[in-house]
Amino acid sequence: MTDPICDHSSCELLLLRHGIAEDGEPDAARPLSPAGRHRTTAVLERLQQLGLGVDQLLSSPLLRARQTAELAVAAGLAPGGLTLAEALAPGGAALAWLQGLAAGQALAGQRLALVGHEPDLSGLAAALIGAPAGSLQLKKAGVALLRWQPGAGPARLLLLATPKLLLQ
Amino acid sequence: MTDPICDHSSCELLLLRHGIAEDGEPDAARPLSPAGRHRTTAVLERLQQLGLGVDQLLSSPLLRARQTAELAVAAGLAPGGLTLAEALAPGGAALAWLQGLAAGQALAGQRLALVGHEPDLSGLAAALIGAPAGSLQLKKAGVALLRWQPGAGPARLLLLATPKLLLQ
Protein backbone atom coordinates (compact mmCIF):
# COMPACT_ATOMS: atom_id res chain seq x y z
CA MET A 1 0.00 0.00 0.00
CA THR A 2 1.57 3.25 -1.11
CA ASP A 3 -0.84 5.80 0.27
CA PRO A 4 -3.34 5.99 3.12
CA ILE A 5 -6.21 7.08 0.83
CA CYS A 6 -6.68 3.41 -0.05
CA ASP A 7 -8.77 1.94 2.73
CA HIS A 8 -8.89 -1.74 3.61
CA SER A 9 -11.83 -2.75 1.47
CA SER A 10 -11.36 -0.77 -1.73
CA CYS A 11 -8.58 -0.25 -4.23
CA GLU A 12 -7.68 2.66 -6.45
CA LEU A 13 -7.36 2.61 -10.21
CA LEU A 14 -5.19 5.17 -11.95
CA LEU A 15 -6.19 5.13 -15.60
CA LEU A 16 -3.53 6.64 -17.80
CA ARG A 17 -3.85 7.22 -21.52
CA HIS A 18 -0.66 6.92 -23.57
CA GLY A 19 1.10 10.09 -24.68
CA ILE A 20 1.21 11.64 -28.13
CA ALA A 21 2.59 9.13 -30.65
CA GLU A 22 4.07 9.24 -34.12
CA ASP A 23 1.83 8.55 -37.09
CA GLY A 24 2.48 5.41 -39.16
CA GLU A 25 1.82 1.76 -39.64
CA PRO A 26 1.39 -0.72 -38.15
CA ASP A 27 -0.65 0.96 -35.44
CA ALA A 28 0.68 -1.37 -32.74
CA ALA A 29 4.27 -0.25 -33.40
CA ARG A 30 3.78 3.52 -33.31
CA PRO A 31 6.23 5.01 -30.77
CA LEU A 32 5.68 8.10 -28.66
CA SER A 33 6.85 11.24 -30.42
CA PRO A 34 9.73 13.18 -28.81
CA ALA A 35 7.23 15.83 -27.65
CA GLY A 36 4.94 13.06 -26.41
CA ARG A 37 7.77 11.50 -24.37
CA HIS A 38 8.60 14.87 -22.87
CA ARG A 39 5.04 15.78 -21.87
CA THR A 40 4.22 12.28 -20.64
CA THR A 41 7.32 12.26 -18.47
CA ALA A 42 6.32 15.61 -16.97
CA VAL A 43 2.83 14.26 -16.20
CA LEU A 44 4.23 11.13 -14.60
CA GLU A 45 6.67 13.09 -12.46
CA ARG A 46 3.78 15.27 -11.32
CA LEU A 47 1.73 12.19 -10.40
CA GLN A 48 4.68 10.90 -8.43
CA GLN A 49 4.97 14.28 -6.69
CA LEU A 50 1.27 14.06 -5.82
CA GLY A 51 1.91 10.76 -4.04
CA LEU A 52 0.11 8.68 -6.66
CA GLY A 53 2.66 5.87 -6.86
CA VAL A 54 1.13 2.47 -7.63
CA ASP A 55 1.50 -1.10 -6.44
CA GLN A 56 0.89 -2.63 -9.86
CA LEU A 57 1.32 -1.15 -13.33
CA LEU A 58 -0.52 -2.89 -16.16
CA SER A 59 -0.25 -1.75 -19.74
CA SER A 60 -1.64 -2.36 -23.18
CA PRO A 61 1.05 -4.15 -25.22
CA LEU A 62 0.89 -1.54 -28.01
CA LEU A 63 4.19 0.29 -28.26
CA ARG A 64 2.91 3.78 -27.42
CA ALA A 65 1.23 2.47 -24.27
CA ARG A 66 4.17 0.29 -23.25
CA GLN A 67 6.53 3.22 -23.67
CA THR A 68 4.21 5.34 -21.53
CA ALA A 69 4.30 2.61 -18.88
CA GLU A 70 8.10 2.42 -19.11
CA LEU A 71 8.24 6.18 -18.51
CA ALA A 72 6.05 5.63 -15.43
CA VAL A 73 8.58 3.13 -14.11
CA ALA A 74 11.42 5.55 -14.89
CA ALA A 75 9.57 8.31 -13.02
CA GLY A 76 9.50 6.12 -9.91
CA LEU A 77 5.74 5.73 -10.06
CA ALA A 78 5.73 1.92 -10.20
CA PRO A 79 8.58 0.33 -8.20
CA GLY A 80 7.27 -3.14 -9.07
CA GLY A 81 7.75 -2.67 -12.81
CA LEU A 82 5.17 -3.22 -15.51
CA THR A 83 3.06 -6.11 -16.74
CA LEU A 84 1.50 -6.23 -20.19
CA ALA A 85 -2.21 -7.00 -20.41
CA GLU A 86 -3.83 -7.84 -23.74
CA ALA A 87 -7.20 -6.72 -22.36
CA LEU A 88 -5.92 -3.12 -22.29
CA ALA A 89 -5.32 -3.10 -26.07
CA PRO A 90 -7.95 -1.27 -28.17
CA GLY A 91 -11.17 -3.26 -28.22
CA GLY A 92 -10.05 -5.46 -25.32
CA ALA A 93 -12.49 -6.69 -22.69
CA ALA A 94 -10.95 -4.52 -19.99
CA LEU A 95 -13.88 -4.55 -17.56
CA ALA A 96 -14.25 -8.33 -17.55
CA TRP A 97 -10.47 -8.71 -17.26
CA LEU A 98 -10.35 -6.30 -14.33
CA GLN A 99 -13.16 -8.11 -12.57
CA GLY A 100 -11.27 -11.37 -13.09
CA LEU A 101 -8.12 -9.79 -11.70
CA ALA A 102 -10.03 -8.67 -8.61
CA ALA A 103 -11.48 -12.15 -8.19
CA GLY A 104 -8.08 -13.80 -8.51
CA GLN A 105 -6.06 -11.65 -6.11
CA ALA A 106 -6.70 -9.34 -3.20
CA LEU A 107 -6.60 -5.81 -4.60
CA ALA A 108 -7.89 -4.20 -1.41
CA GLY A 109 -5.65 -1.41 -0.24
CA GLN A 110 -3.73 -1.36 -3.51
CA ARG A 111 -3.45 1.24 -6.23
CA LEU A 112 -3.22 -0.10 -9.78
CA ALA A 113 -2.25 1.89 -12.86
CA LEU A 114 -3.80 0.83 -16.15
CA VAL A 115 -2.18 2.28 -19.28
CA GLY A 116 -4.21 2.14 -22.44
CA HIS A 117 -6.19 3.83 -25.18
CA GLU A 118 -9.31 5.80 -25.98
CA PRO A 119 -12.22 5.34 -26.09
CA ASP A 120 -11.54 2.12 -24.15
CA LEU A 121 -10.11 3.70 -20.99
CA SER A 122 -12.81 6.33 -20.53
CA GLY A 123 -15.36 3.62 -21.38
CA LEU A 124 -13.90 1.50 -18.59
CA ALA A 125 -14.06 4.43 -16.17
CA ALA A 126 -17.65 5.17 -17.20
CA ALA A 127 -18.67 1.53 -16.76
CA LEU A 128 -17.04 1.40 -13.32
CA ILE A 129 -18.93 4.47 -12.08
CA GLY A 130 -22.19 3.36 -13.68
CA ALA A 131 -22.28 6.03 -16.38
CA PRO A 132 -22.84 5.60 -20.12
CA ALA A 133 -19.88 5.36 -22.48
CA GLY A 134 -18.84 8.80 -23.67
CA SER A 135 -19.74 10.52 -20.41
CA LEU A 136 -16.12 11.37 -19.77
CA GLN A 137 -12.96 11.61 -21.83
CA LEU A 138 -9.24 11.19 -21.37
CA LYS A 139 -6.79 13.33 -23.30
CA LYS A 140 -3.43 11.88 -24.37
CA ALA A 141 -1.30 11.53 -21.21
CA GLY A 142 -4.44 12.38 -19.25
CA VAL A 143 -5.43 10.50 -16.11
CA ALA A 144 -8.47 9.39 -14.15
CA LEU A 145 -8.34 8.16 -10.58
CA LEU A 146 -11.15 5.96 -9.22
CA ARG A 147 -11.82 4.26 -5.93
CA TRP A 148 -13.33 0.85 -6.53
CA GLN A 149 -14.53 -1.92 -4.27
CA PRO A 150 -15.01 -4.98 -6.48
CA GLY A 151 -18.51 -6.38 -6.14
CA ALA A 152 -19.77 -3.50 -4.03
CA GLY A 153 -21.54 -1.25 -6.52
CA PRO A 154 -20.29 1.63 -8.64
CA ALA A 155 -16.79 3.01 -8.26
CA ARG A 156 -16.23 6.65 -7.39
CA LEU A 157 -14.32 9.02 -9.65
CA LEU A 158 -11.85 11.06 -7.62
CA LEU A 159 -9.88 12.88 -10.31
CA LEU A 160 -10.02 13.46 -14.05
CA ALA A 161 -7.20 15.54 -15.43
CA THR A 162 -5.60 16.65 -18.66
CA PRO A 163 -1.85 17.24 -18.98
CA LYS A 164 -2.61 20.96 -19.14
CA LEU A 165 -4.29 20.78 -15.74
CA LEU A 166 -1.49 18.71 -14.24
CA LEU A 167 1.37 20.86 -15.50
CA GLN A 168 1.93 24.54 -14.85
CA MET B 1 -18.01 33.06 -25.39
CA THR B 2 -14.77 33.06 -23.43
CA ASP B 3 -12.99 30.07 -24.91
CA PRO B 4 -13.11 28.13 -28.18
CA ILE B 5 -13.70 24.80 -26.40
CA CYS B 6 -17.38 25.76 -26.20
CA ASP B 7 -18.86 24.87 -29.54
CA HIS B 8 -22.05 26.35 -30.96
CA SER B 9 -24.51 23.79 -29.65
CA SER B 10 -23.24 22.97 -26.17
CA CYS B 11 -22.30 24.92 -23.09
CA GLU B 12 -19.81 24.25 -20.33
CA LEU B 13 -20.56 24.04 -16.64
CA LEU B 14 -17.81 24.74 -14.13
CA LEU B 15 -19.02 23.32 -10.82
CA LEU B 16 -17.15 24.81 -7.90
CA ARG B 17 -17.54 23.75 -4.30
CA HIS B 18 -17.11 26.49 -1.67
CA GLY B 19 -13.83 26.65 0.22
CA ILE B 20 -13.13 25.64 3.83
CA ALA B 21 -15.44 27.54 6.18
CA GLU B 22 -15.56 28.36 9.87
CA ASP B 23 -17.64 26.18 12.16
CA GLY B 24 -20.68 27.72 13.84
CA GLU B 25 -24.35 28.53 13.64
CA PRO B 26 -26.43 29.35 11.76
CA ASP B 27 -25.05 27.20 8.94
CA ALA B 28 -26.09 29.71 6.27
CA ALA B 29 -23.93 32.42 7.84
CA ARG B 30 -20.66 30.50 8.18
CA PRO B 31 -17.87 32.48 6.48
CA LEU B 32 -14.81 31.04 4.76
CA SER B 33 -11.93 30.59 7.17
CA PRO B 34 -8.76 32.65 6.54
CA ALA B 35 -7.01 29.49 5.24
CA GLY B 36 -10.09 28.70 3.16
CA ARG B 37 -10.04 32.16 1.57
CA HIS B 38 -6.36 31.80 0.78
CA ARG B 39 -6.63 28.35 -0.81
CA THR B 40 -9.82 29.17 -2.68
CA THR B 41 -8.22 32.30 -4.12
CA ALA B 42 -5.24 30.26 -5.30
CA VAL B 43 -7.57 27.75 -6.97
CA LEU B 44 -9.56 30.50 -8.68
CA GLU B 45 -6.42 32.24 -9.94
CA ARG B 46 -5.25 28.90 -11.35
CA LEU B 47 -8.60 28.41 -13.11
CA GLN B 48 -8.26 31.88 -14.57
CA GLN B 49 -4.72 31.05 -15.72
CA LEU B 50 -6.09 27.90 -17.38
CA GLY B 51 -8.46 30.03 -19.43
CA LEU B 52 -11.57 28.88 -17.60
CA GLY B 53 -13.23 32.27 -17.24
CA VAL B 54 -17.02 32.15 -17.33
CA ASP B 55 -19.87 34.08 -18.92
CA GLN B 56 -22.20 33.64 -15.97
CA LEU B 57 -21.47 32.96 -12.31
CA LEU B 58 -24.32 31.58 -10.22
CA SER B 59 -23.97 30.86 -6.53
CA SER B 60 -25.77 29.36 -3.62
CA PRO B 61 -26.84 32.20 -1.32
CA LEU B 62 -25.15 30.64 1.72
CA LEU B 63 -22.34 32.87 2.94
CA ARG B 64 -19.45 30.43 2.34
CA ALA B 65 -20.58 29.86 -1.25
CA ARG B 66 -21.27 33.55 -1.91
CA GLN B 67 -17.83 34.46 -0.56
CA THR B 68 -16.30 31.82 -2.84
CA ALA B 69 -18.16 33.35 -5.79
CA GLU B 70 -17.00 36.85 -4.75
CA LEU B 71 -13.42 35.56 -4.77
CA ALA B 72 -14.04 34.23 -8.28
CA VAL B 73 -15.10 37.70 -9.38
CA ALA B 74 -12.04 39.20 -7.67
CA ALA B 75 -9.81 36.69 -9.48
CA GLY B 76 -11.16 37.93 -12.81
CA LEU B 77 -12.93 34.66 -13.54
CA ALA B 78 -16.38 36.17 -13.95
CA PRO B 79 -16.36 39.66 -15.50
CA GLY B 80 -20.17 39.73 -15.42
CA GLY B 81 -20.37 39.46 -11.65
CA LEU B 82 -22.40 36.96 -9.67
CA THR B 83 -26.05 36.02 -9.36
CA LEU B 84 -27.48 34.17 -6.37
CA ALA B 85 -29.58 31.09 -7.07
CA GLU B 86 -31.65 29.49 -4.32
CA ALA B 87 -31.57 26.17 -6.22
CA LEU B 88 -27.83 25.91 -5.49
CA ALA B 89 -28.42 25.92 -1.71
CA PRO B 90 -28.17 22.51 0.03
CA GLY B 91 -31.16 20.37 -0.92
CA GLY B 92 -32.11 22.68 -3.79
CA ALA B 93 -33.56 21.33 -7.02
CA ALA B 94 -30.44 22.24 -8.99
CA LEU B 95 -31.00 19.95 -11.97
CA ALA B 96 -34.56 21.12 -12.61
CA TRP B 97 -33.47 24.74 -12.13
CA LEU B 98 -30.60 24.30 -14.58
CA GLN B 99 -32.90 22.74 -17.16
CA GLY B 100 -35.26 25.66 -16.70
CA LEU B 101 -32.37 28.10 -17.15
CA ALA B 102 -31.39 26.35 -20.39
CA ALA B 103 -34.99 26.50 -21.61
CA GLY B 104 -35.30 30.19 -20.80
CA GLN B 105 -32.11 31.51 -22.37
CA ALA B 106 -29.60 30.43 -24.98
CA LEU B 107 -26.69 28.90 -23.11
CA ALA B 108 -25.01 27.52 -26.25
CA GLY B 109 -21.39 28.61 -26.47
CA GLN B 110 -21.37 29.87 -22.89
CA ARG B 111 -19.50 28.69 -19.85
CA LEU B 112 -21.40 28.92 -16.57
CA ALA B 113 -19.91 28.57 -13.09
CA LEU B 114 -22.16 27.12 -10.39
CA VAL B 115 -20.93 27.57 -6.82
CA GLY B 116 -22.47 25.33 -4.21
CA HIS B 117 -22.26 22.49 -1.75
CA GLU B 118 -21.79 18.76 -1.36
CA PRO B 119 -23.29 16.29 -1.94
CA ASP B 120 -25.53 18.46 -4.14
CA LEU B 121 -22.91 19.58 -6.67
CA SER B 122 -21.41 16.14 -7.30
CA GLY B 123 -24.97 14.79 -7.43
CA LEU B 124 -25.77 17.38 -10.11
CA ALA B 125 -22.65 16.40 -12.06
CA ALA B 126 -23.51 12.71 -11.73
CA ALA B 127 -27.08 13.31 -12.89
CA LEU B 128 -25.87 15.32 -15.88
CA ILE B 129 -23.51 12.57 -17.07
CA GLY B 130 -26.05 9.83 -16.37
CA ALA B 131 -24.24 8.29 -13.39
CA PRO B 132 -25.65 7.42 -9.97
CA ALA B 133 -25.30 9.86 -7.06
CA GLY B 134 -22.06 9.26 -5.20
CA SER B 135 -20.13 8.22 -8.31
CA LEU B 136 -17.90 11.23 -8.03
CA GLN B 137 -16.97 13.72 -5.33
CA LEU B 138 -15.89 17.32 -5.04
CA LYS B 139 -13.47 18.41 -2.34
CA LYS B 140 -13.79 21.87 -0.80
CA ALA B 141 -12.64 24.39 -3.42
CA GLY B 142 -12.59 21.49 -5.87
CA VAL B 143 -13.99 21.78 -9.38
CA ALA B 144 -15.67 19.77 -12.08
CA LEU B 145 -15.98 20.88 -15.69
CA LEU B 146 -18.69 19.43 -17.92
CA ARG B 147 -19.77 19.95 -21.49
CA TRP B 148 -23.54 19.87 -21.74
CA GLN B 149 -25.98 20.20 -24.57
CA PRO B 150 -29.40 20.68 -22.99
CA GLY B 151 -31.87 18.11 -24.24
CA ALA B 152 -29.28 16.11 -26.16
CA GLY B 153 -28.44 13.28 -23.79
CA PRO B 154 -25.84 12.95 -21.08
CA ALA B 155 -23.21 15.62 -20.49
CA ARG B 156 -19.53 14.80 -20.69
CA LEU B 157 -17.18 15.26 -17.77
CA LEU B 158 -13.99 16.97 -18.90
CA LEU B 159 -12.20 17.64 -15.60
CA LEU B 160 -12.53 16.74 -11.94
CA ALA B 161 -9.91 18.25 -9.70
CA THR B 162 -9.02 18.82 -6.08
CA PRO B 163 -7.18 21.93 -4.87
CA LYS B 164 -4.13 19.72 -4.34
CA LEU B 165 -4.16 18.77 -8.01
CA LEU B 166 -4.70 22.35 -9.16
CA LEU B 167 -1.99 23.90 -7.02
CA GLN B 168 1.71 23.05 -6.99
Coordinates of C-alpha atoms in Angstrom, one line a residue:
Chain A
M1 CA 0.0 0.0 0.0
T2 CA 1.6 3.3 -1.1
D3 CA -0.8 5.8 0.3
P4 CA -3.3 6.0 3.1
I5 CA -6.2 7.1 0.8
C6 CA -6.7 3.4 0.0
D7 CA -8.8 1.9 2.7
H8 CA -8.9 -1.7 3.6
S9 CA -11.8 -2.8 1.5
S10 CA -11.4 -0.8 -1.7
C11 CA -8.6 -0.3 -4.2
E12 CA -7.7 2.7 -6.5
L13 CA -7.4 2.6 -10.2
L14 CA -5.2 5.2 -12.0
L15 CA -6.2 5.1 -15.6
L16 CA -3.5 6.6 -17.8
R17 CA -3.9 7.2 -21.5
H18 CA -0.7 6.9 -23.6
G19 CA 1.1 10.1 -24.7
I20 CA 1.2 11.6 -28.1
A21 CA 2.6 9.1 -30.6
E22 CA 4.1 9.2 -34.1
D23 CA 1.8 8.5 -37.1
G24 CA 2.5 5.4 -39.2
E25 CA 1.8 1.8 -39.6
P26 CA 1.4 -0.7 -38.2
D27 CA -0.6 1.0 -35.4
A28 CA 0.7 -1.4 -32.7
A29 CA 4.3 -0.2 -33.4
R30 CA 3.8 3.5 -33.3
P31 CA 6.2 5.0 -30.8
L32 CA 5.7 8.1 -28.7
S33 CA 6.9 11.2 -30.4
P34 CA 9.7 13.2 -28.8
A35 CA 7.2 15.8 -27.7
G36 CA 4.9 13.1 -26.4
R37 CA 7.8 11.5 -24.4
H38 CA 8.6 14.9 -22.9
R39 CA 5.0 15.8 -21.9
T40 CA 4.2 12.3 -20.6
T41 CA 7.3 12.3 -18.5
A42 CA 6.3 15.6 -17.0
V43 CA 2.8 14.3 -16.2
L44 CA 4.2 11.1 -14.6
E45 CA 6.7 13.1 -12.5
R46 CA 3.8 15.3 -11.3
L47 CA 1.7 12.2 -10.4
Q48 CA 4.7 10.9 -8.4
Q49 CA 5.0 14.3 -6.7
L50 CA 1.3 14.1 -5.8
G51 CA 1.9 10.8 -4.0
L52 CA 0.1 8.7 -6.7
G53 CA 2.7 5.9 -6.9
V54 CA 1.1 2.5 -7.6
D55 CA 1.5 -1.1 -6.4
Q56 CA 0.9 -2.6 -9.9
L57 CA 1.3 -1.2 -13.3
L58 CA -0.5 -2.9 -16.2
S59 CA -0.2 -1.7 -19.7
S60 CA -1.6 -2.4 -23.2
P61 CA 1.1 -4.1 -25.2
L62 CA 0.9 -1.5 -28.0
L63 CA 4.2 0.3 -28.3
R64 CA 2.9 3.8 -27.4
A65 CA 1.2 2.5 -24.3
R66 CA 4.2 0.3 -23.3
Q67 CA 6.5 3.2 -23.7
T68 CA 4.2 5.3 -21.5
A69 CA 4.3 2.6 -18.9
E70 CA 8.1 2.4 -19.1
L71 CA 8.2 6.2 -18.5
A72 CA 6.1 5.6 -15.4
V73 CA 8.6 3.1 -14.1
A74 CA 11.4 5.5 -14.9
A75 CA 9.6 8.3 -13.0
G76 CA 9.5 6.1 -9.9
L77 CA 5.7 5.7 -10.1
A78 CA 5.7 1.9 -10.2
P79 CA 8.6 0.3 -8.2
G80 CA 7.3 -3.1 -9.1
G81 CA 7.8 -2.7 -12.8
L82 CA 5.2 -3.2 -15.5
T83 CA 3.1 -6.1 -16.7
L84 CA 1.5 -6.2 -20.2
A85 CA -2.2 -7.0 -20.4
E86 CA -3.8 -7.8 -23.7
A87 CA -7.2 -6.7 -22.4
L88 CA -5.9 -3.1 -22.3
A89 CA -5.3 -3.1 -26.1
P90 CA -7.9 -1.3 -28.2
G91 CA -11.2 -3.3 -28.2
G92 CA -10.0 -5.5 -25.3
A93 CA -12.5 -6.7 -22.7
A94 CA -10.9 -4.5 -20.0
L95 CA -13.9 -4.5 -17.6
A96 CA -14.2 -8.3 -17.5
W97 CA -10.5 -8.7 -17.3
L98 CA -10.3 -6.3 -14.3
Q99 CA -13.2 -8.1 -12.6
G100 CA -11.3 -11.4 -13.1
L101 CA -8.1 -9.8 -11.7
A102 CA -10.0 -8.7 -8.6
A103 CA -11.5 -12.1 -8.2
G104 CA -8.1 -13.8 -8.5
Q105 CA -6.1 -11.7 -6.1
A106 CA -6.7 -9.3 -3.2
L107 CA -6.6 -5.8 -4.6
A108 CA -7.9 -4.2 -1.4
G109 CA -5.6 -1.4 -0.2
Q110 CA -3.7 -1.4 -3.5
R111 CA -3.4 1.2 -6.2
L112 CA -3.2 -0.1 -9.8
A113 CA -2.3 1.9 -12.9
L114 CA -3.8 0.8 -16.2
V115 CA -2.2 2.3 -19.3
G116 CA -4.2 2.1 -22.4
H117 CA -6.2 3.8 -25.2
E118 CA -9.3 5.8 -26.0
P119 CA -12.2 5.3 -26.1
D120 CA -11.5 2.1 -24.2
L121 CA -10.1 3.7 -21.0
S122 CA -12.8 6.3 -20.5
G123 CA -15.4 3.6 -21.4
L124 CA -13.9 1.5 -18.6
A125 CA -14.1 4.4 -16.2
A126 CA -17.6 5.2 -17.2
A127 CA -18.7 1.5 -16.8
L128 CA -17.0 1.4 -13.3
I129 CA -18.9 4.5 -12.1
G130 CA -22.2 3.4 -13.7
A131 CA -22.3 6.0 -16.4
P132 CA -22.8 5.6 -20.1
A133 CA -19.9 5.4 -22.5
G134 CA -18.8 8.8 -23.7
S135 CA -19.7 10.5 -20.4
L136 CA -16.1 11.4 -19.8
Q137 CA -13.0 11.6 -21.8
L138 CA -9.2 11.2 -21.4
K139 CA -6.8 13.3 -23.3
K140 CA -3.4 11.9 -24.4
A141 CA -1.3 11.5 -21.2
G142 CA -4.4 12.4 -19.3
V143 CA -5.4 10.5 -16.1
A144 CA -8.5 9.4 -14.2
L145 CA -8.3 8.2 -10.6
L146 CA -11.1 6.0 -9.2
R147 CA -11.8 4.3 -5.9
W148 CA -13.3 0.9 -6.5
Q149 CA -14.5 -1.9 -4.3
P150 CA -15.0 -5.0 -6.5
G151 CA -18.5 -6.4 -6.1
A152 CA -19.8 -3.5 -4.0
G153 CA -21.5 -1.3 -6.5
P154 CA -20.3 1.6 -8.6
A155 CA -16.8 3.0 -8.3
R156 CA -16.2 6.6 -7.4
L157 CA -14.3 9.0 -9.7
L158 CA -11.9 11.1 -7.6
L159 CA -9.9 12.9 -10.3
L160 CA -10.0 13.5 -14.0
A161 CA -7.2 15.5 -15.4
T162 CA -5.6 16.6 -18.7
P163 CA -1.8 17.2 -19.0
K164 CA -2.6 21.0 -19.1
L165 CA -4.3 20.8 -15.7
L166 CA -1.5 18.7 -14.2
L167 CA 1.4 20.9 -15.5
Q168 CA 1.9 24.5 -14.8
Chain B
M1 CA -18.0 33.1 -25.4
T2 CA -14.8 33.1 -23.4
D3 CA -13.0 30.1 -24.9
P4 CA -13.1 28.1 -28.2
I5 CA -13.7 24.8 -26.4
C6 CA -17.4 25.8 -26.2
D7 CA -18.9 24.9 -29.5
H8 CA -22.0 26.3 -31.0
S9 CA -24.5 23.8 -29.7
S10 CA -23.2 23.0 -26.2
C11 CA -22.3 24.9 -23.1
E12 CA -19.8 24.2 -20.3
L13 CA -20.6 24.0 -16.6
L14 CA -17.8 24.7 -14.1
L15 CA -19.0 23.3 -10.8
L16 CA -17.1 24.8 -7.9
R17 CA -17.5 23.8 -4.3
H18 CA -17.1 26.5 -1.7
G19 CA -13.8 26.7 0.2
I20 CA -13.1 25.6 3.8
A21 CA -15.4 27.5 6.2
E22 CA -15.6 28.4 9.9
D23 CA -17.6 26.2 12.2
G24 CA -20.7 27.7 13.8
E25 CA -24.4 28.5 13.6
P26 CA -26.4 29.3 11.8
D27 CA -25.0 27.2 8.9
A28 CA -26.1 29.7 6.3
A29 CA -23.9 32.4 7.8
R30 CA -20.7 30.5 8.2
P31 CA -17.9 32.5 6.5
L32 CA -14.8 31.0 4.8
S33 CA -11.9 30.6 7.2
P34 CA -8.8 32.7 6.5
A35 CA -7.0 29.5 5.2
G36 CA -10.1 28.7 3.2
R37 CA -10.0 32.2 1.6
H38 CA -6.4 31.8 0.8
R39 CA -6.6 28.4 -0.8
T40 CA -9.8 29.2 -2.7
T41 CA -8.2 32.3 -4.1
A42 CA -5.2 30.3 -5.3
V43 CA -7.6 27.7 -7.0
L44 CA -9.6 30.5 -8.7
E45 CA -6.4 32.2 -9.9
R46 CA -5.3 28.9 -11.3
L47 CA -8.6 28.4 -13.1
Q48 CA -8.3 31.9 -14.6
Q49 CA -4.7 31.0 -15.7
L50 CA -6.1 27.9 -17.4
G51 CA -8.5 30.0 -19.4
L52 CA -11.6 28.9 -17.6
G53 CA -13.2 32.3 -17.2
V54 CA -17.0 32.2 -17.3
D55 CA -19.9 34.1 -18.9
Q56 CA -22.2 33.6 -16.0
L57 CA -21.5 33.0 -12.3
L58 CA -24.3 31.6 -10.2
S59 CA -24.0 30.9 -6.5
S60 CA -25.8 29.4 -3.6
P61 CA -26.8 32.2 -1.3
L62 CA -25.2 30.6 1.7
L63 CA -22.3 32.9 2.9
R64 CA -19.4 30.4 2.3
A65 CA -20.6 29.9 -1.3
R66 CA -21.3 33.5 -1.9
Q67 CA -17.8 34.5 -0.6
T68 CA -16.3 31.8 -2.8
A69 CA -18.2 33.4 -5.8
E70 CA -17.0 36.8 -4.7
L71 CA -13.4 35.6 -4.8
A72 CA -14.0 34.2 -8.3
V73 CA -15.1 37.7 -9.4
A74 CA -12.0 39.2 -7.7
A75 CA -9.8 36.7 -9.5
G76 CA -11.2 37.9 -12.8
L77 CA -12.9 34.7 -13.5
A78 CA -16.4 36.2 -13.9
P79 CA -16.4 39.7 -15.5
G80 CA -20.2 39.7 -15.4
G81 CA -20.4 39.5 -11.6
L82 CA -22.4 37.0 -9.7
T83 CA -26.0 36.0 -9.4
L84 CA -27.5 34.2 -6.4
A85 CA -29.6 31.1 -7.1
E86 CA -31.6 29.5 -4.3
A87 CA -31.6 26.2 -6.2
L88 CA -27.8 25.9 -5.5
A89 CA -28.4 25.9 -1.7
P90 CA -28.2 22.5 0.0
G91 CA -31.2 20.4 -0.9
G92 CA -32.1 22.7 -3.8
A93 CA -33.6 21.3 -7.0
A94 CA -30.4 22.2 -9.0
L95 CA -31.0 19.9 -12.0
A96 CA -34.6 21.1 -12.6
W97 CA -33.5 24.7 -12.1
L98 CA -30.6 24.3 -14.6
Q99 CA -32.9 22.7 -17.2
G100 CA -35.3 25.7 -16.7
L101 CA -32.4 28.1 -17.1
A102 CA -31.4 26.4 -20.4
A103 CA -35.0 26.5 -21.6
G104 CA -35.3 30.2 -20.8
Q105 CA -32.1 31.5 -22.4
A106 CA -29.6 30.4 -25.0
L107 CA -26.7 28.9 -23.1
A108 CA -25.0 27.5 -26.2
G109 CA -21.4 28.6 -26.5
Q110 CA -21.4 29.9 -22.9
R111 CA -19.5 28.7 -19.9
L112 CA -21.4 28.9 -16.6
A113 CA -19.9 28.6 -13.1
L114 CA -22.2 27.1 -10.4
V115 CA -20.9 27.6 -6.8
G116 CA -22.5 25.3 -4.2
H117 CA -22.3 22.5 -1.7
E118 CA -21.8 18.8 -1.4
P119 CA -23.3 16.3 -1.9
D120 CA -25.5 18.5 -4.1
L121 CA -22.9 19.6 -6.7
S122 CA -21.4 16.1 -7.3
G123 CA -25.0 14.8 -7.4
L124 CA -25.8 17.4 -10.1
A125 CA -22.6 16.4 -12.1
A126 CA -23.5 12.7 -11.7
A127 CA -27.1 13.3 -12.9
L128 CA -25.9 15.3 -15.9
I129 CA -23.5 12.6 -17.1
G130 CA -26.1 9.8 -16.4
A131 CA -24.2 8.3 -13.4
P132 CA -25.6 7.4 -10.0
A133 CA -25.3 9.9 -7.1
G134 CA -22.1 9.3 -5.2
S135 CA -20.1 8.2 -8.3
L136 CA -17.9 11.2 -8.0
Q137 CA -17.0 13.7 -5.3
L138 CA -15.9 17.3 -5.0
K139 CA -13.5 18.4 -2.3
K140 CA -13.8 21.9 -0.8
A141 CA -12.6 24.4 -3.4
G142 CA -12.6 21.5 -5.9
V143 CA -14.0 21.8 -9.4
A144 CA -15.7 19.8 -12.1
L145 CA -16.0 20.9 -15.7
L146 CA -18.7 19.4 -17.9
R147 CA -19.8 19.9 -21.5
W148 CA -23.5 19.9 -21.7
Q149 CA -26.0 20.2 -24.6
P150 CA -29.4 20.7 -23.0
G151 CA -31.9 18.1 -24.2
A152 CA -29.3 16.1 -26.2
G153 CA -28.4 13.3 -23.8
P154 CA -25.8 13.0 -21.1
A155 CA -23.2 15.6 -20.5
R156 CA -19.5 14.8 -20.7
L157 CA -17.2 15.3 -17.8
L158 CA -14.0 17.0 -18.9
L159 CA -12.2 17.6 -15.6
L160 CA -12.5 16.7 -11.9
A161 CA -9.9 18.3 -9.7
T162 CA -9.0 18.8 -6.1
P163 CA -7.2 21.9 -4.9
K164 CA -4.1 19.7 -4.3
L165 CA -4.2 18.8 -8.0
L166 CA -4.7 22.3 -9.2
L167 CA -2.0 23.9 -7.0
Q168 CA 1.7 23.1 -7.0

